[in-house]
């Protein structure tokens, strides 16, 4: 039950893109076409879970042990950059099909602030290991969901008339605002779920 | 295009004004602009990192091997982010608490890495310093603009002081996530109306 609440919370209520403003650069950058959006979404789910898995260990067993918490930012970004590189090499060698699908998105992910954001967030929220892992997985799923919905809407722009000033990014931002508004409605679920788990 | 210090400095205020002209660094623009105080704090922190990372990267550009340049840039940037993080905790504790997660996330602000790659790695130190300072202050200015609009409409205040008439009903939507997207989209459209070469 606890994990279901966590899932609904991370995917719908506190969607990482639309309510926590993380990872907006790829959100606007790769959402022009459906297939790139799907690829990017999958890559983020994958890397986010992996990265949180490793950074959680690094934080609790290396940084805390040696009293180096103030180096968190620099260590995490380095771990993530190295990890992305490793995943890329592994996939290329072992799962060429997946590599073909995700390949070009992997380097972009290093500077996706959602990855570093979630890694830091689970430490700040003092989550346990399993909870952190689930949180990362669901946040990634939330990212993918928002990105895919957004790409679906953006594909329609090609055939509709848009005033010149609004073309490209401006209309995309307004659309994102409208999707965010729709997601905002999920906040009602949150309070009723909390009441449910209390009983 | 002549490469003078003044040109490199002032281009950040209009020609390549981030995040409007350069569509990079959207996450902080959306996330921290709920009040003018936060917006300015974030803008100045980013300017500090951008200025110093540009200076350092430009001065060591000859000894960085091409293949690992991105990783090297990230290490330089992350170092300055840690410095800013510690400085803000020591001297501006209230703001650093409010900005929270978004201070470590300056590392993955694409503006900084973008300038390192596109400008500092190809130009002499004094030009890179002018570029970093100009782009940083331009970014601060944009954050100030967005946060002023959002704070005045969203909570009827400016710098925490009430500025609207008494019966004014705050537009709570503006300080929430959907408002951020829509406000930025509208501003971008307005800026697009003005041709580039009028500055």
Coordinates of C-alpha atoms in Angstrom, one line a residue:
Chain A
X1 CA 0.0 0.0 0.0
X2 CA 2.8 2.4 1.0
X3 CA 4.4 1.9 -2.4
X4 CA 1.2 2.4 -4.3
X5 CA 0.8 5.8 -2.6
X6 CA 4.4 6.5 -3.4
X7 CA 3.8 5.6 -7.0
X8 CA 0.7 7.7 -7.4
X9 CA 2.5 10.5 -5.7
X10 CA 5.6 10.4 -7.9
X11 CA 3.9 9.8 -11.2
X12 CA 0.8 11.9 -11.0
X13 CA 0.7 14.3 -8.0
X14 CA 4.2 15.5 -7.8
X15 CA 5.2 14.8 -11.4
X16 CA 8.8 15.5 -11.7
X17 CA 8.4 17.6 -14.8
X18 CA 5.2 19.3 -14.3
X19 CA 5.1 19.9 -10.5
X20 CA 8.8 19.9 -9.5
X21 CA 10.2 21.6 -12.6
X22 CA 13.1 19.2 -13.1
X23 CA 14.3 18.1 -16.5
X24 CA 12.6 20.7 -18.6
X25 CA 15.4 21.1 -21.2
X26 CA 14.9 17.6 -22.7
X27 CA 11.2 18.0 -22.2
X28 CA 11.1 20.9 -24.7
X29 CA 14.1 19.6 -26.7
X30 CA 13.1 16.1 -27.7
X31 CA 9.3 16.3 -27.7
X32 CA 8.8 17.3 -31.3
X33 CA 8.4 13.7 -32.4
X34 CA 6.7 10.8 -30.8
X35 CA 9.5 8.1 -31.3
X36 CA 12.2 10.3 -29.9
X37 CA 10.0 11.1 -26.9
X38 CA 9.4 7.4 -26.2
X39 CA 13.2 6.7 -26.6
X40 CA 14.1 9.5 -24.2
X41 CA 11.5 8.5 -21.7
X42 CA 12.7 5.0 -21.6
X43 CA 16.3 6.1 -21.3
X44 CA 15.5 8.3 -18.4
X45 CA 13.6 5.6 -16.5
X46 CA 16.5 3.3 -16.9
X47 CA 19.3 5.7 -16.0
X48 CA 17.4 7.4 -13.2
X49 CA 16.8 4.2 -11.3
X50 CA 20.4 3.0 -11.9
X51 CA 21.9 6.4 -10.9
X52 CA 19.9 6.6 -7.7
X53 CA 20.8 3.1 -6.8
X54 CA 24.5 3.9 -7.0
X55 CA 24.4 7.4 -5.6
X56 CA 22.5 6.2 -2.6
X57 CA 25.2 3.8 -1.8
X58 CA 27.9 6.3 -2.4
X59 CA 26.3 8.8 -0.1
X60 CA 25.5 6.5 2.8
X61 CA 28.7 4.3 2.7
X62 CA 31.3 6.7 1.3
X63 CA 30.4 10.3 1.9
X64 CA 28.8 9.9 5.3
X65 CA 31.5 7.5 6.6
X66 CA 34.3 9.9 5.8
X67 CA 32.3 13.1 6.7
X68 CA 32.5 14.4 3.1
X69 CA 28.8 15.3 2.7
X70 CA 29.7 18.8 1.4
X71 CA 31.2 17.2 -1.7
X72 CA 27.8 15.6 -2.6
X73 CA 27.2 17.7 -5.7
X74 CA 30.5 17.1 -7.3
X75 CA 30.7 13.4 -6.5
X76 CA 27.1 12.7 -7.7
X77 CA 27.5 14.5 -11.0
X78 CA 30.7 12.6 -11.6
X79 CA 29.1 9.3 -10.7
X80 CA 26.2 10.0 -13.0
X81 CA 28.5 11.0 -15.9
X82 CA 30.6 7.9 -15.4
X83 CA 27.6 5.7 -15.1
X84 CA 26.0 7.0 -18.3
X85 CA 29.2 6.3 -20.1
X86 CA 29.4 2.8 -18.7
X87 CA 25.8 2.0 -19.5
X88 CA 26.4 3.2 -23.0
X89 CA 29.4 0.9 -23.4
X90 CA 27.5 -2.1 -21.9
X91 CA 24.5 -1.7 -24.0
X92 CA 26.5 -1.3 -27.1
X93 CA 28.3 -4.6 -26.5
X94 CA 25.5 -6.7 -24.8
X95 CA 22.1 -5.4 -25.9
X96 CA 22.6 -3.8 -29.3
X97 CA 18.9 -3.6 -29.9
X98 CA 18.3 -1.5 -26.8
X99 CA 21.4 0.5 -27.6
X100 CA 20.1 1.4 -31.0
X101 CA 16.9 2.6 -29.4
X102 CA 18.4 4.6 -26.6
X103 CA 21.9 5.3 -27.9
X104 CA 21.7 8.9 -28.9
X105 CA 19.8 9.9 -25.8
X106 CA 22.3 8.6 -23.3
X107 CA 24.9 11.3 -23.6
X108 CA 22.2 13.9 -23.3
X109 CA 21.1 12.4 -20.0
X110 CA 24.2 13.5 -18.1
X111 CA 23.0 17.1 -18.1
X112 CA 19.4 16.2 -17.5
X113 CA 18.7 17.8 -14.1
X114 CA 16.0 15.4 -13.3
X115 CA 18.6 12.6 -12.8
X116 CA 20.8 14.6 -10.4
X117 CA 17.7 16.1 -8.9
X118 CA 16.2 12.8 -7.9
X119 CA 19.5 11.5 -6.6
X120 CA 19.8 14.5 -4.4
X121 CA 16.2 14.5 -3.5
X122 CA 16.1 11.0 -2.0
X123 CA 19.0 11.9 0.2
X124 CA 17.4 15.1 1.4
X125 CA 14.1 13.3 2.1
X126 CA 16.0 10.7 4.0
X127 CA 14.5 7.8 2.1
X128 CA 15.6 4.2 2.8
X129 CA 17.2 2.2 0.1
X130 CA 14.1 0.4 -1.3
X131 CA 12.0 3.5 -1.0
X132 CA 14.6 5.5 -2.9
X133 CA 14.8 2.9 -5.7
X134 CA 11.0 2.9 -6.1
X135 CA 10.9 6.7 -5.9
X136 CA 13.4 7.0 -8.7
X137 CA 11.6 4.4 -10.8
X138 CA 8.3 6.1 -10.5
X139 CA 9.7 9.5 -11.0
X140 CA 11.2 8.3 -14.2
X141 CA 7.9 6.8 -15.2
X142 CA 6.2 10.1 -14.5
X143 CA 8.8 11.9 -16.7
X144 CA 8.2 9.4 -19.5
X145 CA 4.4 9.8 -19.2
X146 CA 4.5 13.6 -19.3
X147 CA 7.0 13.6 -22.2
X148 CA 4.9 11.2 -24.2
X149 CA 1.7 13.1 -23.7
X150 CA 3.4 16.3 -24.6
X151 CA 5.0 14.8 -27.7
X152 CA 1.5 13.6 -28.8
X153 CA 0.1 17.1 -28.5
X154 CA 3.1 18.7 -30.2
X155 CA 2.9 16.5 -33.2
X156 CA -0.5 18.1 -34.0
X157 CA 1.2 21.5 -34.1
X158 CA 2.6 20.7 -37.5
X159 CA -0.9 20.8 -39.1
X160 CA -2.4 23.7 -37.1
X161 CA -1.9 27.4 -37.6
X162 CA 0.1 29.1 -34.9
X163 CA 0.8 32.9 -34.7
X164 CA 4.4 33.6 -35.7
X165 CA 5.5 34.9 -32.3
X166 CA 4.3 31.7 -30.6
X167 CA 5.9 29.2 -32.9
X168 CA 8.2 26.6 -31.5
X169 CA 9.1 27.1 -27.8
X170 CA 6.5 29.7 -26.8
X171 CA 3.5 27.6 -27.7
X172 CA 5.2 24.5 -26.3
X173 CA 5.6 26.3 -22.9
X174 CA 1.9 27.3 -22.9
X175 CA 0.9 23.7 -23.8
X176 CA 3.1 22.4 -21.0
X177 CA 1.3 24.9 -18.7
X178 CA -2.0 23.4 -19.7
X179 CA -0.9 19.9 -19.1
X180 CA 0.5 20.9 -15.8
X181 CA -2.9 22.4 -14.9
X182 CA -4.5 19.1 -15.7
X183 CA -2.0 17.2 -13.5
X184 CA -2.7 19.8 -10.8
X185 CA -6.1 18.2 -10.5
X186 CA -4.5 15.0 -9.1
X187 CA -3.7 16.8 -5.9
X188 CA -7.1 15.8 -4.7
X189 CA -6.2 12.2 -5.0
X190 CA -3.2 12.8 -2.8
X191 CA -5.2 14.0 0.2
X192 CA -7.8 11.2 0.0
X193 CA -5.0 8.6 -0.3
X194 CA -3.3 10.0 2.8
X195 CA -6.6 9.7 4.6
X196 CA -6.9 6.1 3.4
X197 CA -3.5 5.1 4.6
X198 CA -4.1 6.7 8.0
X199 CA -7.0 4.3 8.7
Chain B
X1 CA 30.9 40.3 -36.0
X2 CA 33.7 42.1 -34.1
X3 CA 34.9 40.5 -31.0
X4 CA 35.2 43.3 -28.5
X5 CA 34.7 43.1 -24.8
X6 CA 31.7 45.4 -24.8
X7 CA 30.0 43.4 -27.5
X8 CA 30.6 40.1 -25.7
X9 CA 29.3 41.7 -22.5
X10 CA 26.2 43.3 -23.8
X11 CA 25.0 40.5 -26.1
X12 CA 23.9 38.7 -23.0
X13 CA 21.3 41.3 -22.4
X14 CA 19.4 41.1 -25.6
X15 CA 20.9 39.2 -28.6
X16 CA 21.3 35.9 -26.8
X17 CA 19.4 36.7 -23.7
X18 CA 18.9 33.5 -21.7
X19 CA 16.6 31.8 -21.3
X20 CA 14.5 33.5 -24.0
X21 CA 16.9 33.7 -27.0
X22 CA 19.0 30.8 -25.8
X23 CA 16.4 28.3 -24.8
X24 CA 18.5 26.8 -22.1
X25 CA 18.3 26.7 -18.3
X26 CA 14.6 26.5 -18.1
X27 CA 14.4 24.5 -14.9
X28 CA 15.6 27.2 -12.6
X29 CA 13.7 29.8 -14.5
X30 CA 10.5 27.9 -13.8
X31 CA 11.2 26.7 -10.4
X32 CA 12.6 29.5 -8.3
X33 CA 10.8 32.5 -9.8
X34 CA 8.0 32.4 -7.3
X35 CA 9.4 35.5 -5.6
X36 CA 11.8 38.3 -6.6
X37 CA 14.1 37.4 -3.8
X38 CA 14.5 33.8 -4.9
X39 CA 14.9 34.8 -8.5
X40 CA 17.6 37.3 -7.9
X41 CA 19.5 34.9 -5.5
X42 CA 19.4 32.2 -8.1
X43 CA 20.5 34.6 -10.9
X44 CA 23.4 35.9 -9.0
X45 CA 24.5 32.4 -7.9
X46 CA 24.4 31.3 -11.5
X47 CA 26.4 34.4 -12.6
X48 CA 29.1 33.7 -10.1
X49 CA 29.5 30.1 -11.3
X50 CA 29.3 31.1 -15.0
X51 CA 31.9 33.9 -14.6
X52 CA 34.5 31.8 -12.8
X53 CA 34.0 28.6 -14.7
X54 CA 34.3 30.6 -18.0
X55 CA 37.6 32.1 -16.7
X56 CA 39.1 28.8 -15.6
X57 CA 38.0 26.8 -18.6
X58 CA 39.3 29.5 -20.9
X59 CA 42.6 29.6 -19.2
X60 CA 43.1 25.8 -19.2
X61 CA 41.6 25.1 -22.6
X62 CA 44.9 24.2 -24.1
X63 CA 45.7 21.4 -21.7
X64 CA 42.3 19.8 -21.7
X65 CA 42.4 16.8 -24.0
X66 CA 39.5 17.0 -26.6
X67 CA 38.1 13.6 -25.7
X68 CA 37.4 14.3 -22.0
X69 CA 36.6 17.9 -22.3
X70 CA 32.9 17.7 -21.3
X71 CA 33.8 15.8 -18.1
X72 CA 36.6 18.3 -17.3
X73 CA 34.1 21.2 -17.8
X74 CA 31.7 19.5 -15.5
X75 CA 34.3 19.1 -12.8
X76 CA 35.3 22.8 -13.0
X77 CA 31.6 23.9 -12.9
X78 CA 30.8 21.5 -10.0
X79 CA 33.7 22.9 -8.0
X80 CA 32.3 26.4 -8.3
X81 CA 28.8 25.2 -7.5
X82 CA 30.1 23.6 -4.3
X83 CA 31.8 26.9 -3.4
X84 CA 28.5 28.8 -4.0
X85 CA 26.6 26.3 -2.0
X86 CA 28.8 26.7 1.0
X87 CA 29.0 30.5 0.7
X88 CA 25.3 30.8 0.5
X89 CA 24.8 28.5 3.5
X90 CA 27.2 30.7 5.4
X91 CA 26.0 34.1 4.5
X92 CA 22.5 33.9 3.0
X93 CA 21.0 31.0 4.9
X94 CA 17.4 32.0 4.4
X95 CA 17.7 32.1 0.6
X96 CA 19.8 29.0 0.4
X97 CA 17.0 27.1 2.3
X98 CA 14.4 28.4 -0.1
X99 CA 16.3 27.6 -3.2
X100 CA 17.2 24.2 -1.7
X101 CA 17.6 21.5 -4.3
X102 CA 18.2 24.0 -7.1
X103 CA 21.6 25.2 -5.9
X104 CA 23.3 21.9 -6.5
X105 CA 21.4 21.7 -9.8
X106 CA 23.3 24.7 -11.1
X107 CA 25.8 22.1 -12.1
X108 CA 23.5 20.8 -14.8
X109 CA 22.2 24.2 -15.9
X110 CA 22.8 23.9 -19.6
X111 CA 23.6 27.6 -20.0
X112 CA 26.9 27.2 -18.1
X113 CA 28.0 24.0 -19.9
X114 CA 26.8 25.6 -23.1
X115 CA 28.9 28.7 -22.7
X116 CA 31.9 26.6 -21.7
X117 CA 31.6 24.5 -24.9
X118 CA 30.5 27.2 -27.3
X119 CA 32.6 30.2 -26.1
X120 CA 35.1 29.7 -23.3
X121 CA 36.8 26.8 -25.0
X122 CA 37.5 28.9 -28.1
X123 CA 38.2 32.4 -26.9
X124 CA 40.8 34.2 -24.7
X125 CA 40.3 34.7 -21.0
X126 CA 39.2 38.4 -21.0
X127 CA 36.5 37.8 -23.6
X128 CA 35.3 34.7 -21.8
X129 CA 35.0 36.6 -18.6
X130 CA 33.0 39.3 -20.3
X131 CA 30.8 36.7 -22.0
X132 CA 30.2 34.9 -18.6
X133 CA 29.4 38.1 -16.8
X134 CA 27.1 39.4 -19.5
X135 CA 25.2 36.1 -20.0
X136 CA 25.0 35.7 -16.2
X137 CA 23.6 39.2 -15.7
X138 CA 21.2 38.7 -18.6
X139 CA 20.0 35.5 -17.0
X140 CA 19.6 37.3 -13.7
X141 CA 17.6 40.0 -15.4
X142 CA 15.2 37.5 -17.0
X143 CA 14.7 35.7 -13.7
X144 CA 14.0 39.1 -12.1
X145 CA 11.4 39.9 -14.8
X146 CA 9.7 36.5 -14.6
X147 CA 9.7 36.5 -10.8
X148 CA 8.5 40.1 -10.6
X149 CA 5.5 39.2 -12.7
X150 CA 4.8 36.0 -10.8
X151 CA 5.2 37.6 -7.4
X152 CA 3.1 40.7 -8.1
X153 CA 0.2 38.7 -9.7
X154 CA 0.5 35.6 -7.6
X155 CA 0.9 37.0 -4.2
X156 CA 0.3 40.7 -4.7
X157 CA 3.7 41.5 -3.4
X158 CA 7.1 42.7 -4.5
X159 CA 10.2 41.7 -2.5
X160 CA 7.8 40.4 0.1
X161 CA 6.1 43.9 0.5
X162 CA 2.5 44.2 -0.4
X163 CA 2.1 46.4 -3.5
X164 CA -1.4 45.9 -4.8
X165 CA -4.6 47.6 -3.7
X166 CA -6.4 46.2 -0.8
X167 CA -9.2 44.3 -2.5
X168 CA -6.8 42.6 -4.9
X169 CA -7.3 38.9 -4.9
X170 CA -3.9 37.2 -5.4
X171 CA -3.8 35.1 -8.5
X172 CA -2.6 32.0 -6.7
X173 CA -2.3 30.1 -10.0
X174 CA 0.7 32.2 -11.0
X175 CA 3.0 30.9 -8.2
X176 CA 2.1 27.3 -9.0
X177 CA 3.7 25.2 -11.7
X178 CA 1.2 25.7 -14.5
X179 CA 1.4 29.5 -14.0
X180 CA 5.2 29.3 -14.4
X181 CA 5.0 27.5 -17.8
X182 CA 2.3 29.8 -19.1
X183 CA 3.9 33.0 -17.9
X184 CA 7.2 32.0 -19.5
X185 CA 5.5 31.1 -22.8
X186 CA 3.7 34.4 -23.0
X187 CA 6.9 36.4 -22.2
X188 CA 8.8 34.4 -24.9
X189 CA 6.0 35.2 -27.4
X190 CA 6.2 38.9 -26.5
X191 CA 10.0 38.9 -26.9
X192 CA 9.7 37.1 -30.2
X193 CA 7.5 40.0 -31.5
X194 CA 10.5 42.3 -31.3
X195 CA 13.0 41.8 -34.0
X196 CA 16.4 40.7 -33.0
X197 CA 18.4 43.7 -34.3
X198 CA 16.8 46.5 -32.4
X199 CA 19.1 46.5 -29.4

